[in-house]
Structures are given as structure tokens and as C-alpha cells.
mmCIF file of C-alpha atoms (C1' of nucleotides) in Angstrom:
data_model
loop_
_atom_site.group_PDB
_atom_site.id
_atom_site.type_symbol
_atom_site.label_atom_id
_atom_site.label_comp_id
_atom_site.label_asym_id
_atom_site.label_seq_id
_atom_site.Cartn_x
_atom_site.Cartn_y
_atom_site.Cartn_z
ATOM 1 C CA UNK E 244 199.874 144.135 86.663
ATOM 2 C CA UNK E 245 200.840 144.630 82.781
ATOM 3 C CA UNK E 246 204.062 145.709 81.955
ATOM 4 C CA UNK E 247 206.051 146.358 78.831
ATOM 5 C CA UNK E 248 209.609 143.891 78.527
ATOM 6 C CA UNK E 249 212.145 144.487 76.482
ATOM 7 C CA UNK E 250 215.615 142.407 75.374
ATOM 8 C CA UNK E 251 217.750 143.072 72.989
ATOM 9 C CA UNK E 252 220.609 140.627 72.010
ATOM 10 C CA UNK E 253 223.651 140.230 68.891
ATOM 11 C CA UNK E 254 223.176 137.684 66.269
ATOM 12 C CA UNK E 255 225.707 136.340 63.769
ATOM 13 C CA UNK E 256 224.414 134.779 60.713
ATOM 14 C CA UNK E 257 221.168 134.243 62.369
ATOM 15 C CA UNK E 258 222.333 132.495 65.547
ATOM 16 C CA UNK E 259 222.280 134.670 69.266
ATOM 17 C CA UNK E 260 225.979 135.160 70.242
ATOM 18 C CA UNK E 261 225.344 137.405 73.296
ATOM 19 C CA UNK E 262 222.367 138.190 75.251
ATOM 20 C CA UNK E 263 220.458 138.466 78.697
ATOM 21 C CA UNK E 264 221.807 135.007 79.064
ATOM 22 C CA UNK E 265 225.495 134.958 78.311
ATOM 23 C CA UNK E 266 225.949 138.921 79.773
ATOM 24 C CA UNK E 267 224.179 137.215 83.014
ATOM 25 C CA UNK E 268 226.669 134.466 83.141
ATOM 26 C CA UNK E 269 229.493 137.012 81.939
ATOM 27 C CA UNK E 270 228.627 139.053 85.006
ATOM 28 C CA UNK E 271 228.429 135.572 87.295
ATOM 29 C CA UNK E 272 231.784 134.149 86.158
ATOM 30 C CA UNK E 273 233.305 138.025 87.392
ATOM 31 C CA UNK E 274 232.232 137.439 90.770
ATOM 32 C CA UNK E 275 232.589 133.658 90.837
ATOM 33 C CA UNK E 276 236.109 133.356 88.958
ATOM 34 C CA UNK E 277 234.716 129.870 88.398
ATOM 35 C CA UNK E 278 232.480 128.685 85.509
ATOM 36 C CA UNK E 279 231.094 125.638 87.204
ATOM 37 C CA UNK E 280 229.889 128.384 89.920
ATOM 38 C CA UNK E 281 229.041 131.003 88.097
ATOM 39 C CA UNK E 282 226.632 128.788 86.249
ATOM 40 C CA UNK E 283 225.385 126.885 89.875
ATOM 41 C CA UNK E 284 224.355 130.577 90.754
ATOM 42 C CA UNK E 285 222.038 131.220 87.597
ATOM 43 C CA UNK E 286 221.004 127.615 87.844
ATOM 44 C CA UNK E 287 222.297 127.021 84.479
ATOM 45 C CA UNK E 288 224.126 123.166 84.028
ATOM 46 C CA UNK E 289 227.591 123.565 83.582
ATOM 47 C CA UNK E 290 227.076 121.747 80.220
ATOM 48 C CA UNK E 291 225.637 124.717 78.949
ATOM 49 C CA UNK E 292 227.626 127.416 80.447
ATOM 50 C CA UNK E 293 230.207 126.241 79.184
ATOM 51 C CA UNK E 294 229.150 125.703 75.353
ATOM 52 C CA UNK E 295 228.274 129.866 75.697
ATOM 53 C CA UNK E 296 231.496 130.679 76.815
ATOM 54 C CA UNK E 297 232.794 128.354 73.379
ATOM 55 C CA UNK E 298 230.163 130.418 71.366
ATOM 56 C CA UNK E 299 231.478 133.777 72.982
ATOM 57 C CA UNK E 300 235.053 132.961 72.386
ATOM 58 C CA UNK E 301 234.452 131.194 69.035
ATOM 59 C CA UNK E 302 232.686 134.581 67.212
ATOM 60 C CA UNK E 303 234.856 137.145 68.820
ATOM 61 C CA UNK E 304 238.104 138.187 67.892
ATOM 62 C CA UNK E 305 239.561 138.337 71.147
ATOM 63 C CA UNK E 306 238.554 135.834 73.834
ATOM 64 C CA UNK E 307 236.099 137.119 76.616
ATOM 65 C CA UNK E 308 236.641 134.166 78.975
ATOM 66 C CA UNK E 309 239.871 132.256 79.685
ATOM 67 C CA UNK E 310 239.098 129.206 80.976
ATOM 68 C CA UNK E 311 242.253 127.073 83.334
ATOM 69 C CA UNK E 312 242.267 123.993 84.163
ATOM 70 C CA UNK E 313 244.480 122.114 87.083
ATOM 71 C CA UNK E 314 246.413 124.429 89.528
ATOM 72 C CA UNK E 315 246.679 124.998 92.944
ATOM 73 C CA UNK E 316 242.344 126.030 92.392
ATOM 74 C CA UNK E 317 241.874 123.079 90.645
ATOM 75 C CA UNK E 318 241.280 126.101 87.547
ATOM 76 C CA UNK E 319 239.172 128.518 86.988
ATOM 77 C CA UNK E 320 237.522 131.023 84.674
ATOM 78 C CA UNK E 321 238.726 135.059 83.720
ATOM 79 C CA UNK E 322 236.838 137.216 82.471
ATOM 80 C CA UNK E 323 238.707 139.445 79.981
ATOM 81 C CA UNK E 324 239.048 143.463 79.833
ATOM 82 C CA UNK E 325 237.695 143.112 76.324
ATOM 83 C CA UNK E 326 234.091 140.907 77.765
ATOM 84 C CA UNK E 327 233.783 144.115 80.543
ATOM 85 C CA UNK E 328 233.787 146.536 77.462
ATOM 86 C CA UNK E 329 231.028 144.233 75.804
ATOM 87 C CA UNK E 330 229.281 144.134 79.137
ATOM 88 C CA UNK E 331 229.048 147.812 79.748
ATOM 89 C CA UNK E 332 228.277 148.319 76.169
ATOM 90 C CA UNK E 333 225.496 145.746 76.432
ATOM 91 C CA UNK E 334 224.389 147.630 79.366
ATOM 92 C CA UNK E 335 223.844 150.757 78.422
ATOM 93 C CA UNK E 336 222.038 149.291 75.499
ATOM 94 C CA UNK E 337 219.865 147.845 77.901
ATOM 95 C CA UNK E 338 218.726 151.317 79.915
ATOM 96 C CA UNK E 339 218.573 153.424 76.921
ATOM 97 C CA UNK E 340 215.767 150.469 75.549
ATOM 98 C CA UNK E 341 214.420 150.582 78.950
ATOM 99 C CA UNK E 342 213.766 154.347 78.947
ATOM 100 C CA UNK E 343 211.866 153.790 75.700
ATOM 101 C CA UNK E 344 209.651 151.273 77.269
ATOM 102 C CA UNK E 345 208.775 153.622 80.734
ATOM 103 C CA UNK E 346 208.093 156.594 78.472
ATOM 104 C CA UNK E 347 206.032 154.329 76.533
ATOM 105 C CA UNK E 348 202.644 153.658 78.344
ATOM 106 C CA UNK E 349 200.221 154.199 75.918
ATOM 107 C CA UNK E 350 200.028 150.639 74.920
ATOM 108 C CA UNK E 351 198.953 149.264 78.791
ATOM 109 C CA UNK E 352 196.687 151.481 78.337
ATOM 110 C CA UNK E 353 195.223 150.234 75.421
ATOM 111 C CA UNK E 354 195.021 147.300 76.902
ATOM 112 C CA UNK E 355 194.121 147.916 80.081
ATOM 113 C CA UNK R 222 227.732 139.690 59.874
ATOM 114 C CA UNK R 223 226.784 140.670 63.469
ATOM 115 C CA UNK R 224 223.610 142.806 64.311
ATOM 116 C CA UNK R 225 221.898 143.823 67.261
ATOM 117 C CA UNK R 226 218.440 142.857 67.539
ATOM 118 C CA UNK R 227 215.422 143.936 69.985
ATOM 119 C CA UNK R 228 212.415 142.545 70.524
ATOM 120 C CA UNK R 229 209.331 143.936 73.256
ATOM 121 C CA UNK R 230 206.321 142.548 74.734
ATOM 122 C CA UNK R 231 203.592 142.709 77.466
ATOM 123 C CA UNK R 232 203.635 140.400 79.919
ATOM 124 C CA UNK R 233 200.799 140.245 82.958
ATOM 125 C CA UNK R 234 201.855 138.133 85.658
ATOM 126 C CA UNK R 235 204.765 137.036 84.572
ATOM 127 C CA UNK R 236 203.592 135.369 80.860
ATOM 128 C CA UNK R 237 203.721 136.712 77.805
ATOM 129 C CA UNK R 238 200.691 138.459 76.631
ATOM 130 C CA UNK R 239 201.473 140.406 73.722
ATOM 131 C CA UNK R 240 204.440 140.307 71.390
ATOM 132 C CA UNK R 241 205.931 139.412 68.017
ATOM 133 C CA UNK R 242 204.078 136.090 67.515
ATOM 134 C CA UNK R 243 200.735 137.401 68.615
ATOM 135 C CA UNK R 244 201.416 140.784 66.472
ATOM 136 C CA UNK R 245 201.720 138.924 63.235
ATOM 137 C CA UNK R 246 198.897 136.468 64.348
ATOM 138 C CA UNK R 247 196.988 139.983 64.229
ATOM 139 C CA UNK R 248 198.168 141.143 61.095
ATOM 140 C CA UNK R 249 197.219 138.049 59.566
ATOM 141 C CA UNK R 250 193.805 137.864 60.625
ATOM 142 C CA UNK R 251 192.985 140.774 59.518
ATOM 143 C CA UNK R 252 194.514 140.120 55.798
ATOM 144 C CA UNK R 253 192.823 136.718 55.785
ATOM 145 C CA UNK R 254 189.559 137.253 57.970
ATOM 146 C CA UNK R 255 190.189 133.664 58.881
ATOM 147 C CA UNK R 256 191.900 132.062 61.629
ATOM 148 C CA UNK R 257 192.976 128.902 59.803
ATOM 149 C CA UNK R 258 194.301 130.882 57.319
ATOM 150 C CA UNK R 259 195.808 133.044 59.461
ATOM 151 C CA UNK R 260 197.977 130.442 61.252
ATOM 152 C CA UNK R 261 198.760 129.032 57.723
ATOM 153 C CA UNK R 262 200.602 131.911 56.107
ATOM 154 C CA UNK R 263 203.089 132.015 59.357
ATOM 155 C CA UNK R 264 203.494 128.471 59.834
ATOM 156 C CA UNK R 265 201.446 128.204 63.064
ATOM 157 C CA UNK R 266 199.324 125.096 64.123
ATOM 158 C CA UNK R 267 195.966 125.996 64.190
ATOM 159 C CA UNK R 268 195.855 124.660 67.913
ATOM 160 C CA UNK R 269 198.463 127.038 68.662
ATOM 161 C CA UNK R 270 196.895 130.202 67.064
ATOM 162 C CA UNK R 271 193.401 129.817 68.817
ATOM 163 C CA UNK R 272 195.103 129.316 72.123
ATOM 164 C CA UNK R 273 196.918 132.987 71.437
ATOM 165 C CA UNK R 274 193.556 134.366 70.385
ATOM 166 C CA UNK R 275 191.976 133.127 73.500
ATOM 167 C CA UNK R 276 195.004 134.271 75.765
ATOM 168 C CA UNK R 277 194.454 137.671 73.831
ATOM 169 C CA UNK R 278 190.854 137.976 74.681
ATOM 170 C CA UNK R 279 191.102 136.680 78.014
ATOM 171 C CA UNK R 280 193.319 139.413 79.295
ATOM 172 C CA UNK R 281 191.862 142.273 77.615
ATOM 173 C CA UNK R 282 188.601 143.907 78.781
ATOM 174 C CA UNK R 283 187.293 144.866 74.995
ATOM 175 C CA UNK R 284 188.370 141.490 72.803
ATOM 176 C CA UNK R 285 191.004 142.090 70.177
ATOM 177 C CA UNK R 286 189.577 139.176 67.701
ATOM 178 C CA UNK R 287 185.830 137.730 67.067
ATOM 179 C CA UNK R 288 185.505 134.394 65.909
ATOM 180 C CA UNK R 289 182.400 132.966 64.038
ATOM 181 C CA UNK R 290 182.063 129.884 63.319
ATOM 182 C CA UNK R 291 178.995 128.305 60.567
ATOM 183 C CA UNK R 292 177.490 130.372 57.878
ATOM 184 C CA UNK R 293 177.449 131.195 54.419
ATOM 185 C CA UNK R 294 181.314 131.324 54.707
ATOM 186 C CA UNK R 295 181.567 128.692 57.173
ATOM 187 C CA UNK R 296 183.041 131.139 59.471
ATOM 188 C CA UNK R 297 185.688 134.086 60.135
ATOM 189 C CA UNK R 298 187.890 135.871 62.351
ATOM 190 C CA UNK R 299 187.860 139.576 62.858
ATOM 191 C CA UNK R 300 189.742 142.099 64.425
ATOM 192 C CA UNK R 301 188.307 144.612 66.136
ATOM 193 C CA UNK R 302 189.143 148.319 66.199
ATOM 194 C CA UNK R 303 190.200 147.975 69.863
ATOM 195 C CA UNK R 304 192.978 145.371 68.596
ATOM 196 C CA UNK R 305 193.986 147.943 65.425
ATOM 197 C CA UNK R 306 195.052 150.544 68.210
ATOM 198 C CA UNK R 307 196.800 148.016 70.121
ATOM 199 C CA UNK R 308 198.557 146.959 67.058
ATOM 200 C CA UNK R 309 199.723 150.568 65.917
ATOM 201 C CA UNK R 310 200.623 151.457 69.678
ATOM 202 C CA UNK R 311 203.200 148.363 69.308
ATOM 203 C CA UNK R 312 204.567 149.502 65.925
ATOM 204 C CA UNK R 313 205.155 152.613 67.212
ATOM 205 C CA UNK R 314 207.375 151.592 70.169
ATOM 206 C CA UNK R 315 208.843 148.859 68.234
ATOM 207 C CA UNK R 316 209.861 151.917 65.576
ATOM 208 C CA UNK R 317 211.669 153.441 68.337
ATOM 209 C CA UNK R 318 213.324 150.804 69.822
ATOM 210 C CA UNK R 319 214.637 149.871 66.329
ATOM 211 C CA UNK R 320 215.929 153.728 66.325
ATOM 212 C CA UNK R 321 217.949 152.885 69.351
ATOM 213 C CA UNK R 322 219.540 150.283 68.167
ATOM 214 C CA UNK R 323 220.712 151.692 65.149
ATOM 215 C CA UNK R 324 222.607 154.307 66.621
ATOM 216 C CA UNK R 325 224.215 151.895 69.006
ATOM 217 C CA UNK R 326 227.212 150.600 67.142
ATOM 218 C CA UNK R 327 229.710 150.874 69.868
ATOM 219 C CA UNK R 328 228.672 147.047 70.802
ATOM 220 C CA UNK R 329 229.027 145.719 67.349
ATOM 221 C CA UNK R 330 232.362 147.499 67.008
ATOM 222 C CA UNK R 331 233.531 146.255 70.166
ATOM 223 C CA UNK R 332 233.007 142.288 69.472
ATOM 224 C CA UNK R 333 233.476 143.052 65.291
ATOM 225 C "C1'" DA G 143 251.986 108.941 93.389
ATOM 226 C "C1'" DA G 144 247.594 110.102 95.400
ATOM 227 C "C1'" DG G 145 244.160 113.730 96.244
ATOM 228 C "C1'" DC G 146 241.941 118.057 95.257
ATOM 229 C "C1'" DG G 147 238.822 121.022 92.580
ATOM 230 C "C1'" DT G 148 238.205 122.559 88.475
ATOM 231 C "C1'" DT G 149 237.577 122.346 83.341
ATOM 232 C "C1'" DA G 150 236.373 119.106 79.115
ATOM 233 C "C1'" DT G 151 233.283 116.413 76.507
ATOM 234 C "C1'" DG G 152 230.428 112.591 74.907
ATOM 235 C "C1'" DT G 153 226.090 110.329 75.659
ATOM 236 C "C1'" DA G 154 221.593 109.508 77.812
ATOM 237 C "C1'" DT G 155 217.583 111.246 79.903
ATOM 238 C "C1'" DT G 156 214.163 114.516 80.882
ATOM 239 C "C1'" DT G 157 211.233 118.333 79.900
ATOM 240 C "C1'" DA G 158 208.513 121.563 77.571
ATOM 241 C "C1'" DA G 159 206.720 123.317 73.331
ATOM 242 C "C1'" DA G 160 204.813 122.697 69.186
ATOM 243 C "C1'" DT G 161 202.593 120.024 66.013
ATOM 244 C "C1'" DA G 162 199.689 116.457 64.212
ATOM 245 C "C1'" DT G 163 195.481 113.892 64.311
ATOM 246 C "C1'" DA G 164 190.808 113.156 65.066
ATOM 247 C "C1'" DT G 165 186.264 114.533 65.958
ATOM 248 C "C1'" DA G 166 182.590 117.759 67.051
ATOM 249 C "C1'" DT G 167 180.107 122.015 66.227
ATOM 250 C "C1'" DC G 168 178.045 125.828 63.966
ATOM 251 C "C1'" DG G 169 174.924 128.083 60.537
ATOM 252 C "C1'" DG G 170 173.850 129.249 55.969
ATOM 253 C "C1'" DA G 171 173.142 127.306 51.013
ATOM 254 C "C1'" DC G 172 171.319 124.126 48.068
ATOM 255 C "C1'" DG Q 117 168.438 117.429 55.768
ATOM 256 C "C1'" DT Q 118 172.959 117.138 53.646
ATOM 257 C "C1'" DC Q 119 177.107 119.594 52.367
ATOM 258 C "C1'" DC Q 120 180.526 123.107 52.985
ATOM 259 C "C1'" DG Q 121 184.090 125.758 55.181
ATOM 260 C "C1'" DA Q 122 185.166 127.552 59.070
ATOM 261 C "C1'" DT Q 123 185.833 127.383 64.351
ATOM 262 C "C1'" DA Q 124 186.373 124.249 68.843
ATOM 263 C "C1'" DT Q 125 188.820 121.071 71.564
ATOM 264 C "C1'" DA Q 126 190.810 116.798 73.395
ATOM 265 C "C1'" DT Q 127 194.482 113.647 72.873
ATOM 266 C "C1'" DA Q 128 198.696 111.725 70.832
ATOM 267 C "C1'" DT Q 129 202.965 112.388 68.657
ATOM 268 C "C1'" DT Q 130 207.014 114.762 67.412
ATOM 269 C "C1'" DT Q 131 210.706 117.932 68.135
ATOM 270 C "C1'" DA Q 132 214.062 120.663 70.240
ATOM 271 C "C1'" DA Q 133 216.262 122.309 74.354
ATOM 272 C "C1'" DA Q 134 217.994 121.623 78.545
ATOM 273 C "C1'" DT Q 135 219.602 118.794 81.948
ATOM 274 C "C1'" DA Q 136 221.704 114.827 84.041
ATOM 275 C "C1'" DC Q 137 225.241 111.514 84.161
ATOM 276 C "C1'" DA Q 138 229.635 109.586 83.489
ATOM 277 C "C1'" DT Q 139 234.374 109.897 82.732
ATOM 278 C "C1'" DA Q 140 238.718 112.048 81.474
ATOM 279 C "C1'" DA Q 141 242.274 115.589 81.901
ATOM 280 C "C1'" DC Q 142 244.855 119.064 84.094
ATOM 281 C "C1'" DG Q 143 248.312 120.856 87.366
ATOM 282 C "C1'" DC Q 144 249.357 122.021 91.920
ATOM 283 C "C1'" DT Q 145 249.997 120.210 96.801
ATOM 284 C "C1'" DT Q 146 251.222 116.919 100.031
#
DNA sequence: AAGCGTTATGTATTTAAATATATATCGGAC
DNA sequence: GTCCGATATATATTTAAATACATAACGCTT
């Protein structure tokens, strides 16, 4: 019935640069290898996918996508060995928060 | 320059119940004993702060906030004691989560 | 050179959330 | 019984976010 949520994200200069969305397309353009796909699958609009993957790219040192155009594909998008290490960063982040929460039941409780 | 961030919240049935917006609503009440006033100091429509209070009370067996309206101070809003547990239980986990975080670095370091 | 599947990007439209506005109600004080 | 300061609530307006749409560019394949 009640649960306890919990999402934890990176800001720079007040604006989110990676969170539950961008890790979730991160993790769809891995499996896709194709932006416009990756963000079909999360039914995102390409639009938007693809102003993250600028913010990503724009606020971190080294790029986390590589975007192609043209090609035998028609393109396609990479993501880099630098994103992964975000990723897994991000989620172990994610379970250590998570174990807070389950341990945490006092406040449903309150509630009821 | 970058910095994790974490927020938490109840949810029952999928929407929002308790969280950030509804903790300061709280917090405000109880400085103000007034609704209106409540709303005021964090920028909140009135509209929109009765609707929380209501969506608080409606979901919770004991009600967090009591509104009077007419009298000698042409009204009030209280919080009860009920809503002063609920409101420490949240601090508390919040605390935590906020401990988490700040050990976490390796994400931070990872984007710089 | 035409066709393909994708990325690239500006603009228009839609949608949802929040706010603003207006009016009613309550109950004590005078 | 009128005024006051608060809550109560419907409706209209504004705002911001997301989406939709349209068109161009790219580079390989045939």
C-alpha cells in the first residue's frame, strides 16, 4: 500500500545533469546502440533524448555518448567506458539509499 | 560545482503522499498556525497548499493538520502531535540518507 | 546519383501543473 | 448585524515541460 521512494541525482550549478532519467536512457542506448531507439523504448521523444545526451556530454570531461551519423547503419549511438563507470557508480548509489529506505519502516507506520 | 543530491517520499498507490513540499508545508504551519500564511512564506498558492493538507488528511487515519475557520482570529491551522512524529520520523531518514551521500564521492570524482 | 536509416535542430503544438481571481463561509468581537 | 481574518472552493489564466512536426545532413550501399 504505502511505501517509502527514494532518488538521488547530480546537479551542477543548480541544474540535474544525471539522474533516474538520463542513467535509464544511458542503460537503453547500451542495449539499443541507437538513440532514436533507446529513447522509443522509454517512450521518451527523441527531441529530448537527445538534448540529455548534449547535457551529459556538455558537463563532463570526457564524453559518455558518441553519437554517428550516416554509415552503412544510417549511425548510431556508443556508449563510452567512462558513462559505464558513472552508471555503476550511480548504481550502487542507488541500493545503498535503498537499504536505508527498507530498514526504515517506522515512518509507514506512523502513518499507517 | 557538482553535488549529489537525494530526495525521499511516501507514495500510496502510486502518488505522492508525503515528501519535501508537504514537509515544509508542515513546518510552516506549525510556525505560522495559519494556512495562508503558511503557503506564503514558501511561495505556495493557497489553492495548492489546502489541496496538500487535504491529500495529507485523506490518507492518514489520525489527521496531520486541523483547520478552523471564523473566530476571534478568524481562523487557524494546527498540527497535530500525530503529524510532529511523522515529521521527525522523515528527518530522521532524510539525516541518513544525506549520510550516504556524503561518503559517496566516487560518482562526483568520476564525472569531475 | 538515388535510397536507406540514423542523427541534427528549429519551430509549433499539446499537456499538465501551478497560479491567479473571485466569491462564499465561518464564528467571534464590537 | 456588520466587520474582520481566516478557511473553502470553483473557475480562469498563466507557465513550463514535453511532445509533435518538419526538414536537413550524413555516409554507406547499390
Amino acid at each position: 500500500m504505502k511505501s517509502i521512494k527514494v532518488k538521488c541525482w547530480i546537479e551542477t550549478n543548480g541544474d540535474k545533469l544525471y539522474g533516474p532519467g538520463p542513467h535509464e536512457l544511458l542503460r537503453n542506448i547500451k542495449a539499443e546502440g541507437s538513440l532514436s531507439k533507446a529513447a522509443e523504448k522509454m517512450q521518451l521523444s527523441y527531441r529530448k533524448a537527445w538534448d540529455i545526451v548534449q547535457q551529459l556530454n556538455k558537463h563532463s570531461e570526457e564524453p559518455l555518448v558518441i553519437l554517428r551519423k550516416g554509415g552503412k547503419t544510417g549511425g548510431g549511438a556508443e556508449v563510452t567506458i567512462h558513462a559505464q563507470e558513472v552508471m555503476e557508480a550511480y548504481n550502487k548509489l542507488q541500493k545503498k539509499l535503498q537499504e536505508v529506505t527498507k530498514e526504515e519502516k517506522q515512518l509507514l507506520k506512523i502513518l499507517n
